[in-house]
Amino acid sequence: MEVHGKQPASGTKVVLAAMGGLAIGGSLVFLMGLSFLASVTLLVLSSPLLLIFSPLLFFAGFVFVGAVVGFAVAGAMALTGMSTLGWIFQEFGGTSLLGFGGGLTERLKEQGKDWAGLLQHGNEQDIKIASRGQNLLVV
């Protein structure tokens, strides 16, 4: 017996290789069959219990999924809150976050001055309008 132009394999080598393959493969097939038989036996024995307790297991599954989703949402909110707090501390500390948006304190001071001027100007106009209304009532 010649294998692809190489040295011919002797009959004893082929028989020994087949016997080794059967010993290893046969034992693995036997263990696979034993495992399959045990799985089927457990499924047959536990299926009535699964059928009886399925309403409880169904809602227990809902509770479990709800708890996992709740923890995931809580983790996302915690991450969002921590990153927001970090951003606020960096902004008020005067450092910029990722190279943009620094100087929030200065911008807030400028906007506060603008609003103060607008409100003060609005109050002066309100006083003038009120005094005109009183003059109209007096006449």
PDB file of C-alpha atoms in Angstrom:
ATOM      1  CA  MET A   1       0.000   0.000   0.000  1.00  0.00           C
ATOM      2  CA  GLU A   2       1.568   3.267  -1.147  1.00  0.00           C
ATOM      3  CA  VAL A   3       0.475   6.663   0.172  1.00  0.00           C
ATOM      4  CA  HIS A   4       0.834   9.526  -2.338  1.00  0.00           C
ATOM      5  CA  GLY A   5       4.219   8.574  -3.678  1.00  0.00           C
ATOM      6  CA  LYS A   6       5.815   8.283  -0.265  1.00  0.00           C
ATOM      7  CA  GLN A   7       7.054   5.240   1.585  1.00  0.00           C
ATOM      8  CA  PRO A   8       4.621   2.359   1.537  1.00  0.00           C
ATOM      9  CA  ALA A   9       2.740   1.830   4.793  1.00  0.00           C
ATOM     10  CA  SER A  10       3.007  -1.656   6.169  1.00  0.00           C
ATOM     11  CA  GLY A  11      -0.097  -3.599   7.079  1.00  0.00           C
ATOM     12  CA  THR A  12       0.820  -3.713  10.738  1.00  0.00           C
ATOM     13  CA  LYS A  13       1.100   0.076  10.902  1.00  0.00           C
ATOM     14  CA  VAL A  14      -2.340   0.448   9.342  1.00  0.00           C
ATOM     15  CA  VAL A  15      -3.863  -2.088  11.741  1.00  0.00           C
ATOM     16  CA  LEU A  16      -2.207  -0.444  14.767  1.00  0.00           C
ATOM     17  CA  ALA A  17      -3.421   3.013  13.659  1.00  0.00           C
ATOM     18  CA  ALA A  18      -6.960   1.679  13.195  1.00  0.00           C
ATOM     19  CA  MET A  19      -6.900   0.004  16.602  1.00  0.00           C
ATOM     20  CA  GLY A  20      -5.642   3.217  18.273  1.00  0.00           C
ATOM     21  CA  GLY A  21      -8.311   5.256  16.495  1.00  0.00           C
ATOM     22  CA  LEU A  22     -11.000   2.814  17.591  1.00  0.00           C
ATOM     23  CA  ALA A  23      -9.748   2.864  21.175  1.00  0.00           C
ATOM     24  CA  ILE A  24      -9.726   6.649  21.408  1.00  0.00           C
ATOM     25  CA  GLY A  25     -12.715   7.364  19.174  1.00  0.00           C
ATOM     26  CA  GLY A  26     -14.801   4.511  20.557  1.00  0.00           C
ATOM     27  CA  SER A  27     -14.355   5.636  24.140  1.00  0.00           C
ATOM     28  CA  LEU A  28     -15.258   9.218  23.166  1.00  0.00           C
ATOM     29  CA  VAL A  29     -18.366   8.050  21.308  1.00  0.00           C
ATOM     30  CA  PHE A  30     -19.354   5.920  24.317  1.00  0.00           C
ATOM     31  CA  LEU A  31     -18.962   8.887  26.704  1.00  0.00           C
ATOM     32  CA  MET A  32     -20.937  11.110  24.306  1.00  0.00           C
ATOM     33  CA  GLY A  33     -23.745   8.563  24.220  1.00  0.00           C
ATOM     34  CA  LEU A  34     -23.700   8.246  28.005  1.00  0.00           C
ATOM     35  CA  SER A  35     -23.904  12.028  28.381  1.00  0.00           C
ATOM     36  CA  PHE A  36     -26.765  12.200  25.889  1.00  0.00           C
ATOM     37  CA  LEU A  37     -28.631   9.416  27.710  1.00  0.00           C
ATOM     38  CA  ALA A  38     -28.207  11.214  31.054  1.00  0.00           C
ATOM     39  CA  SER A  39     -29.466  14.496  29.519  1.00  0.00           C
ATOM     40  CA  VAL A  40     -32.537  12.859  28.025  1.00  0.00           C
ATOM     41  CA  THR A  41     -33.284  11.048  31.293  1.00  0.00           C
ATOM     42  CA  LEU A  42     -33.061  14.269  33.278  1.00  0.00           C
ATOM     43  CA  LEU A  43     -35.247  16.069  30.745  1.00  0.00           C
ATOM     44  CA  VAL A  44     -37.913  13.343  30.918  1.00  0.00           C
ATOM     45  CA  LEU A  45     -37.869  13.354  34.719  1.00  0.00           C
ATOM     46  CA  SER A  46     -37.887  17.149  35.082  1.00  0.00           C
ATOM     47  CA  SER A  47     -40.409  18.027  32.347  1.00  0.00           C
ATOM     48  CA  PRO A  48     -43.456  17.456  34.618  1.00  0.00           C
ATOM     49  CA  LEU A  49     -41.893  19.743  37.214  1.00  0.00           C
ATOM     50  CA  LEU A  50     -41.178  22.352  34.547  1.00  0.00           C
ATOM     51  CA  LEU A  51     -44.773  22.097  33.350  1.00  0.00           C
ATOM     52  CA  ILE A  52     -46.162  22.447  36.875  1.00  0.00           C
ATOM     53  CA  PHE A  53     -43.918  25.351  37.856  1.00  0.00           C
ATOM     54  CA  SER A  54     -43.835  27.112  34.477  1.00  0.00           C
ATOM     55  CA  PRO A  55     -46.121  29.985  35.548  1.00  0.00           C
ATOM     56  CA  LEU A  56     -43.817  30.714  38.461  1.00  0.00           C
ATOM     57  CA  LEU A  57     -40.697  30.357  36.342  1.00  0.00           C
ATOM     58  CA  PHE A  58     -42.148  32.594  33.639  1.00  0.00           C
ATOM     59  CA  PHE A  59     -42.790  35.473  36.020  1.00  0.00           C
ATOM     60  CA  ALA A  60     -39.553  34.813  37.868  1.00  0.00           C
ATOM     61  CA  GLY A  61     -37.825  35.250  34.514  1.00  0.00           C
ATOM     62  CA  PHE A  62     -39.599  38.593  34.070  1.00  0.00           C
ATOM     63  CA  VAL A  63     -38.443  39.686  37.521  1.00  0.00           C
ATOM     64  CA  PHE A  64     -34.879  38.611  36.764  1.00  0.00           C
ATOM     65  CA  VAL A  65     -34.832  40.433  33.423  1.00  0.00           C
ATOM     66  CA  GLY A  66     -36.345  43.516  35.074  1.00  0.00           C
ATOM     67  CA  ALA A  67     -33.685  43.478  37.772  1.00  0.00           C
ATOM     68  CA  VAL A  68     -30.888  43.170  35.207  1.00  0.00           C
ATOM     69  CA  VAL A  69     -32.340  46.019  33.140  1.00  0.00           C
ATOM     70  CA  GLY A  70     -32.732  48.115  36.299  1.00  0.00           C
ATOM     71  CA  PHE A  71     -29.095  47.602  37.243  1.00  0.00           C
ATOM     72  CA  ALA A  72     -28.025  48.460  33.691  1.00  0.00           C
ATOM     73  CA  VAL A  73     -30.076  51.677  33.708  1.00  0.00           C
ATOM     74  CA  ALA A  74     -28.749  52.579  37.163  1.00  0.00           C
ATOM     75  CA  GLY A  75     -25.192  52.045  35.962  1.00  0.00           C
ATOM     76  CA  ALA A  76     -25.803  54.193  32.883  1.00  0.00           C
ATOM     77  CA  MET A  77     -27.290  56.959  35.030  1.00  0.00           C
ATOM     78  CA  ALA A  78     -24.379  56.767  37.470  1.00  0.00           C
ATOM     79  CA  LEU A  79     -21.895  57.014  34.613  1.00  0.00           C
ATOM     80  CA  THR A  80     -23.785  59.965  33.135  1.00  0.00           C
ATOM     81  CA  GLY A  81     -23.976  61.723  36.498  1.00  0.00           C
ATOM     82  CA  MET A  82     -20.309  61.219  37.261  1.00  0.00           C
ATOM     83  CA  SER A  83     -19.235  62.458  33.838  1.00  0.00           C
ATOM     84  CA  THR A  84     -21.515  65.493  34.193  1.00  0.00           C
ATOM     85  CA  LEU A  85     -20.090  66.304  37.620  1.00  0.00           C
ATOM     86  CA  GLY A  86     -16.581  65.934  36.265  1.00  0.00           C
ATOM     87  CA  TRP A  87     -17.414  68.237  33.375  1.00  0.00           C
ATOM     88  CA  ILE A  88     -18.889  70.855  35.737  1.00  0.00           C
ATOM     89  CA  PHE A  89     -15.855  70.724  38.064  1.00  0.00           C
ATOM     90  CA  GLN A  90     -13.520  71.098  35.103  1.00  0.00           C
ATOM     91  CA  GLU A  91     -15.491  74.004  33.693  1.00  0.00           C
ATOM     92  CA  PHE A  92     -15.657  75.907  36.969  1.00  0.00           C
ATOM     93  CA  GLY A  93     -12.055  75.078  37.695  1.00  0.00           C
ATOM     94  CA  GLY A  94     -11.083  76.935  34.513  1.00  0.00           C
ATOM     95  CA  THR A  95      -9.716  73.950  32.619  1.00  0.00           C
ATOM     96  CA  SER A  96     -11.206  73.020  29.284  1.00  0.00           C
ATOM     97  CA  LEU A  97     -12.747  69.642  28.634  1.00  0.00           C
ATOM     98  CA  LEU A  98     -11.282  67.874  25.602  1.00  0.00           C
ATOM     99  CA  GLY A  99      -9.780  71.114  24.355  1.00  0.00           C
ATOM    100  CA  PHE A 100     -12.983  73.093  23.896  1.00  0.00           C
ATOM    101  CA  GLY A 101     -15.589  74.887  25.973  1.00  0.00           C
ATOM    102  CA  GLY A 102     -13.318  76.363  28.640  1.00  0.00           C
ATOM    103  CA  GLY A 103     -14.027  79.681  30.338  1.00  0.00           C
ATOM    104  CA  LEU A 104     -17.587  79.033  31.420  1.00  0.00           C
ATOM    105  CA  THR A 105     -17.159  81.294  34.437  1.00  0.00           C
ATOM    106  CA  GLU A 106     -16.208  84.261  32.272  1.00  0.00           C
ATOM    107  CA  ARG A 107     -19.109  83.647  29.896  1.00  0.00           C
ATOM    108  CA  LEU A 108     -21.534  83.450  32.820  1.00  0.00           C
ATOM    109  CA  LYS A 109     -20.223  86.750  34.241  1.00  0.00           C
ATOM    110  CA  GLU A 110     -20.678  88.461  30.864  1.00  0.00           C
ATOM    111  CA  GLN A 111     -24.198  87.111  30.476  1.00  0.00           C
ATOM    112  CA  GLY A 112     -25.011  88.183  34.027  1.00  0.00           C
ATOM    113  CA  LYS A 113     -23.895  91.735  33.253  1.00  0.00           C
ATOM    114  CA  ASP A 114     -26.012  91.738  30.083  1.00  0.00           C
ATOM    115  CA  TRP A 115     -29.052  90.503  31.981  1.00  0.00           C
ATOM    116  CA  ALA A 116     -28.501  93.003  34.788  1.00  0.00           C
ATOM    117  CA  GLY A 117     -28.364  95.867  32.307  1.00  0.00           C
ATOM    118  CA  LEU A 118     -31.457  94.600  30.512  1.00  0.00           C
ATOM    119  CA  LEU A 119     -33.407  94.194  33.742  1.00  0.00           C
ATOM    120  CA  GLN A 120     -32.337  97.601  35.042  1.00  0.00           C
ATOM    121  CA  HIS A 121     -33.316  99.241  31.756  1.00  0.00           C
ATOM    122  CA  GLY A 122     -36.641  97.369  31.853  1.00  0.00           C
ATOM    123  CA  ASN A 123     -37.339  98.589  35.399  1.00  0.00           C
ATOM    124  CA  GLU A 124     -36.768 102.212  34.348  1.00  0.00           C
ATOM    125  CA  GLN A 125     -39.245 101.782  31.499  1.00  0.00           C
ATOM    126  CA  ASP A 126     -41.791 100.180  33.851  1.00  0.00           C
ATOM    127  CA  ILE A 127     -41.503 103.148  36.229  1.00  0.00           C
ATOM    128  CA  LYS A 128     -42.074 105.608  33.353  1.00  0.00           C
ATOM    129  CA  ILE A 129     -45.104 103.673  32.116  1.00  0.00           C
ATOM    130  CA  ALA A 130     -46.551 103.477  35.617  1.00  0.00           C
ATOM    131  CA  SER A 131     -46.078 107.191  36.170  1.00  0.00           C
ATOM    132  CA  ARG A 132     -47.843 107.933  32.865  1.00  0.00           C
ATOM    133  CA  GLY A 133     -50.725 105.743  33.933  1.00  0.00           C
ATOM    134  CA  GLN A 134     -51.050 107.620  37.206  1.00  0.00           C
ATOM    135  CA  ASN A 135     -51.035 110.913  35.312  1.00  0.00           C
ATOM    136  CA  LEU A 136     -53.847 109.650  33.119  1.00  0.00           C
ATOM    137  CA  LEU A 137     -55.919 108.706  36.154  1.00  0.00           C
ATOM    138  CA  VAL A 138     -55.410 112.104  37.769  1.00  0.00           C
ATOM    139  CA  VAL A 139     -56.681 114.025  34.737  1.00  0.00           C
TER     140      VAL A 139
END
